[in-house]
mmCIF file of C-alpha atoms in Angstrom:
data_model
loop_
_atom_site.group_PDB
_atom_site.id
_atom_site.type_symbol
_atom_site.label_atom_id
_atom_site.label_comp_id
_atom_site.label_asym_id
_atom_site.label_seq_id
_atom_site.Cartn_x
_atom_site.Cartn_y
_atom_site.Cartn_z
ATOM 1 C CA MET A 450 53.258 85.028 148.273
ATOM 2 C CA SER A 451 56.240 85.013 150.498
ATOM 3 C CA LEU A 452 59.107 87.072 150.552
ATOM 4 C CA MET A 453 61.491 84.076 149.212
ATOM 5 C CA GLU A 454 59.110 83.596 146.271
ATOM 6 C CA THR A 455 59.250 87.278 145.372
ATOM 7 C CA ILE A 456 62.913 87.271 145.432
ATOM 8 C CA LEU A 457 63.251 84.138 143.433
ATOM 9 C CA ALA A 458 60.647 85.739 140.839
ATOM 10 C CA VAL A 459 62.612 88.969 140.530
ATOM 11 C CA GLY A 460 66.050 87.121 140.323
ATOM 12 C CA LEU A 461 64.464 84.864 137.338
ATOM 13 C CA VAL A 462 63.124 88.105 135.498
ATOM 14 C CA MET A 463 66.326 89.824 136.005
ATOM 15 C CA SER A 464 68.200 86.650 134.591
ATOM 16 C CA VAL A 465 65.950 86.515 131.513
ATOM 17 C CA ILE A 466 66.465 90.489 130.862
ATOM 18 C CA ILE A 467 70.102 90.374 131.306
ATOM 19 C CA GLY A 468 70.617 87.174 129.120
ATOM 20 C CA SER A 469 68.407 88.886 126.323
ATOM 21 C CA LEU A 470 70.520 91.978 126.475
ATOM 22 C CA THR A 471 73.741 90.061 126.391
ATOM 23 C CA ILE A 472 72.573 88.166 123.381
ATOM 24 C CA GLY A 473 71.365 91.557 121.737
ATOM 25 C CA ILE A 474 74.688 93.203 122.303
ATOM 26 C CA TYR A 475 76.761 90.182 121.038
ATOM 27 C CA THR A 476 74.492 89.771 118.020
ATOM 28 C CA THR A 477 75.045 93.418 117.143
ATOM 29 C CA ARG A 478 78.861 93.139 117.628
ATOM 30 C CA ILE A 479 78.834 90.062 115.435
ATOM 31 C CA GLY A 480 76.898 91.835 112.712
ATOM 32 C CA ARG A 481 79.164 94.806 112.620
ATOM 33 C CA SER A 482 82.064 92.536 112.397
ATOM 34 C CA SER A 483 80.660 90.631 109.622
ATOM 35 C CA GLN A 484 79.861 93.973 107.744
ATOM 36 C CA ASN A 485 83.457 95.367 108.279
ATOM 37 C CA ARG A 486 84.938 91.965 106.899
ATOM 38 C CA LEU A 487 82.670 91.959 103.788
ATOM 39 C CA ILE A 488 83.720 95.745 103.005
ATOM 40 C CA ALA A 489 87.447 94.809 103.504
ATOM 41 C CA ILE A 490 87.213 91.830 101.275
ATOM 42 C CA ASN A 491 85.452 93.736 98.474
ATOM 43 C CA LEU A 492 87.954 96.664 98.843
ATOM 44 C CA ALA A 493 90.692 94.129 98.633
ATOM 45 C CA GLN A 494 89.338 92.427 95.553
ATOM 46 C CA GLU A 495 88.841 95.865 93.963
ATOM 47 C CA GLY A 496 92.373 96.538 94.474
ATOM 48 C CA VAL A 497 93.613 93.541 92.634
ATOM 49 C CA GLU A 498 90.988 94.336 90.003
ATOM 50 C CA VAL A 499 92.307 97.826 89.378
ATOM 51 C CA VAL A 500 95.856 96.269 88.737
ATOM 52 C CA ARG A 501 94.527 93.609 86.496
ATOM 53 C CA ASN A 502 92.381 96.351 84.507
ATOM 54 C CA ILE A 503 95.699 98.216 83.973
ATOM 55 C CA ARG A 504 97.403 95.145 82.737
ATOM 56 C CA ASP A 505 94.478 94.403 80.251
ATOM 57 C CA THR A 506 94.275 98.057 79.159
ATOM 58 C CA ASN A 507 97.943 97.931 78.379
ATOM 59 C CA TRP A 508 97.218 95.055 75.970
ATOM 60 C CA LEU A 509 94.557 96.587 74.232
ATOM 61 C CA LYS A 510 96.694 99.774 73.713
ATOM 62 C CA GLU A 511 99.598 97.461 72.830
ATOM 63 C CA ASN A 512 101.807 98.811 75.412
ATOM 64 C CA SER A 513 104.063 96.606 77.392
ATOM 65 C CA TRP A 514 101.794 94.447 79.491
ATOM 66 C CA ASN A 515 103.308 95.889 83.014
ATOM 67 C CA ASP A 516 103.454 99.574 81.883
ATOM 68 C CA GLY A 517 102.352 101.584 84.924
ATOM 69 C CA LEU A 518 102.773 98.496 87.169
ATOM 70 C CA ALA A 519 106.559 99.022 88.533
ATOM 71 C CA GLU A 520 107.457 97.355 91.788
ATOM 72 C CA GLY A 521 106.309 99.442 94.765
ATOM 73 C CA THR A 522 103.388 100.299 97.051
ATOM 74 C CA TYR A 523 100.580 102.179 95.752
ATOM 75 C CA LYS A 524 97.174 103.753 96.752
ATOM 76 C CA ILE A 525 94.146 103.844 94.365
ATOM 77 C CA ASP A 526 92.784 107.057 93.626
ATOM 78 C CA GLN A 527 89.169 107.465 91.998
ATOM 79 C CA TYR A 528 88.353 110.213 89.444
ATOM 80 C CA VAL A 529 84.755 111.272 88.225
ATOM 81 C CA LEU A 530 84.620 112.789 84.956
ATOM 82 C CA THR A 531 81.481 115.050 85.215
ATOM 83 C CA SER A 532 81.061 115.858 81.429
ATOM 84 C CA PRO A 533 77.855 113.592 80.279
ATOM 85 C CA PRO A 534 77.781 110.797 80.354
ATOM 86 C CA GLU A 535 79.313 110.565 83.659
ATOM 87 C CA LYS A 536 82.155 108.271 83.891
ATOM 88 C CA TRP A 537 84.757 107.339 86.476
ATOM 89 C CA PHE A 538 88.137 105.758 86.361
ATOM 90 C CA GLN A 539 90.620 104.522 88.964
ATOM 91 C CA LYS A 540 94.444 105.205 88.896
ATOM 92 C CA LEU A 541 97.287 103.887 90.828
ATOM 93 C CA LYS A 542 99.367 106.506 92.810
ATOM 94 C CA GLY A 543 102.368 105.992 94.758
ATOM 95 C CA ALA A 544 101.595 105.528 98.345
ATOM 96 C CA GLY A 545 104.061 108.159 99.271
ATOM 97 C CA ASN A 546 103.189 109.235 102.883
ATOM 98 C CA CYS A 547 101.045 106.217 103.828
ATOM 99 C CA ASP A 548 102.318 104.349 106.816
ATOM 100 C CA ASP A 549 101.154 103.069 110.198
ATOM 101 C CA SER A 550 101.246 106.568 111.645
ATOM 102 C CA ASN A 551 99.624 108.077 108.697
ATOM 103 C CA PRO A 552 97.208 105.758 106.928
ATOM 104 C CA CYS A 553 95.586 106.847 103.795
ATOM 105 C CA TRP A 554 91.870 106.538 104.932
ATOM 106 C CA LEU A 555 89.270 105.820 102.466
ATOM 107 C CA TYR A 556 86.293 108.245 102.317
ATOM 108 C CA LEU A 557 82.732 107.217 101.070
ATOM 109 C CA ASP A 558 81.818 109.438 98.272
ATOM 110 C CA ASN A 559 78.429 111.083 99.009
ATOM 111 C CA ASP A 560 77.606 111.571 95.362
ATOM 112 C CA TYR A 561 78.721 108.457 93.705
ATOM 113 C CA GLY A 562 79.023 105.838 96.485
ATOM 114 C CA PHE A 563 82.536 104.687 95.990
ATOM 115 C CA TYR A 564 85.571 104.738 97.971
ATOM 116 C CA SER A 565 88.095 107.473 97.533
ATOM 117 C CA LEU A 566 91.082 109.116 98.940
ATOM 118 C CA ASN A 567 89.239 112.667 98.707
ATOM 119 C CA SER A 568 88.492 113.789 102.240
ATOM 120 C CA THR A 569 86.202 116.305 100.885
ATOM 121 C CA ALA A 570 83.940 113.732 99.161
ATOM 122 C CA GLY A 571 82.316 112.200 102.239
ATOM 123 C CA LYS A 572 82.881 110.724 105.515
ATOM 124 C CA ASN A 573 85.988 108.765 106.607
ATOM 125 C CA THR A 574 85.215 104.896 106.669
ATOM 126 C CA GLY A 575 87.929 103.850 108.904
ATOM 127 C CA PHE A 576 89.378 101.646 106.310
ATOM 128 C CA SER A 577 92.861 102.125 104.350
ATOM 129 C CA ARG A 578 94.011 100.344 101.560
ATOM 130 C CA VAL A 579 97.529 99.802 99.883
ATOM 131 C CA ILE A 580 98.459 97.727 97.003
ATOM 132 C CA GLU A 581 102.014 96.291 96.808
ATOM 133 C CA ILE A 582 103.552 95.104 93.522
ATOM 134 C CA THR A 583 106.370 92.900 93.343
ATOM 135 C CA ASN A 584 108.201 91.625 90.362
ATOM 136 C CA ILE A 585 108.634 87.819 90.367
ATOM 137 C CA ASP A 586 110.141 87.412 87.105
ATOM 138 C CA VAL A 587 109.937 89.132 83.520
ATOM 139 C CA ASN A 588 106.536 87.867 82.851
ATOM 140 C CA THR A 589 104.934 87.805 86.515
ATOM 141 C CA ILE A 590 104.020 90.139 89.216
ATOM 142 C CA GLN A 591 102.662 89.590 92.721
ATOM 143 C CA VAL A 592 99.897 91.825 93.714
ATOM 144 C CA VAL A 593 98.974 92.238 97.342
ATOM 145 C CA SER A 594 95.965 94.175 98.219
ATOM 146 C CA ARG A 595 95.842 95.031 102.007
ATOM 147 C CA ILE A 596 93.022 96.443 103.897
ATOM 148 C CA ASN A 597 93.358 97.796 107.487
ATOM 149 C CA TRP A 598 90.839 98.950 109.957
ATOM 150 C CA GLN A 599 89.864 99.101 113.671
ATOM 151 C CA GLU A 600 87.312 97.256 115.384
ATOM 152 C CA ASN A 601 86.506 97.220 119.032
ATOM 153 C CA GLY A 602 90.003 98.901 119.737
ATOM 154 C CA LYS A 603 91.684 96.035 117.736
ATOM 155 C CA ASP A 604 93.727 96.514 114.506
ATOM 156 C CA LYS A 605 92.159 94.258 111.823
ATOM 157 C CA GLU A 606 93.688 93.378 108.625
ATOM 158 C CA TYR A 607 92.637 91.647 105.353
ATOM 159 C CA LEU A 608 94.713 91.050 102.289
ATOM 160 C CA ILE A 609 94.396 89.230 98.951
ATOM 161 C CA GLU A 610 97.520 88.074 97.061
ATOM 162 C CA GLU A 611 97.494 87.336 93.329
ATOM 163 C CA LYS A 612 99.919 86.716 90.761
ATOM 164 C CA LEU A 613 99.323 88.298 87.446
ATOM 165 C CA THR A 614 101.408 87.292 84.186
ATOM 166 C CA ASP A 615 101.889 88.296 80.770
ATOM 167 C CA TRP A 616 100.016 85.300 79.346
ATOM 168 C CA ARG A 617 99.936 86.843 75.853
ATOM 169 C CA ASP A 618 103.814 86.972 75.744
ATOM 170 C CA ASP A 619 104.668 86.463 72.189
#
C-alpha cells in the first residue's frame, strides 16, 4: 500500500466519521427542538382551556359568564388539595411583575408532574406563560395564551388565540 492510498483511506474514513457525527448532532438538535415545541403547544392549549373552564364553571354556578375574566394579563397558578382524595385546580392570577426582564418561569412539579409557578416544587423548565384577555364586546373575549422559551440562544414564542363567547346568552 502506497502512501497515497493510505492518505486517501484515512481521508475517506474521517469523512464518514465526521459526516456521521454531524448527522447525529443535527438529529439531536431537531429532536430537542420538536420536544420544546410540543411542550409549548400543550402549555398554550392548557392556558386557553383554563379560561374556558372558568367560563363554563361560571355558567354552572349561574354567575355572569365572564366573572373572573376581566381584561388583562394573567398567569396560571396550580394548587393541590392534599386531603384525600387528592385534587388539584388551576386559578388565574394577575401577571403583576411578569415581563421580559422578569419572566414568570414554570417549574415542573416533582410530586404531581404538572407545571407550576412554585419554584420550590421542582426544576425550572425554561418556559414562561402569560394569558392575555381582551374584551371584544359584551358577549365575546379574546384569549391569547403566550409561551416563551430559549433554544440554542434564540428566543422562541408560541401562542394560541381563541375567542370565547357567552353562547348561552338569554
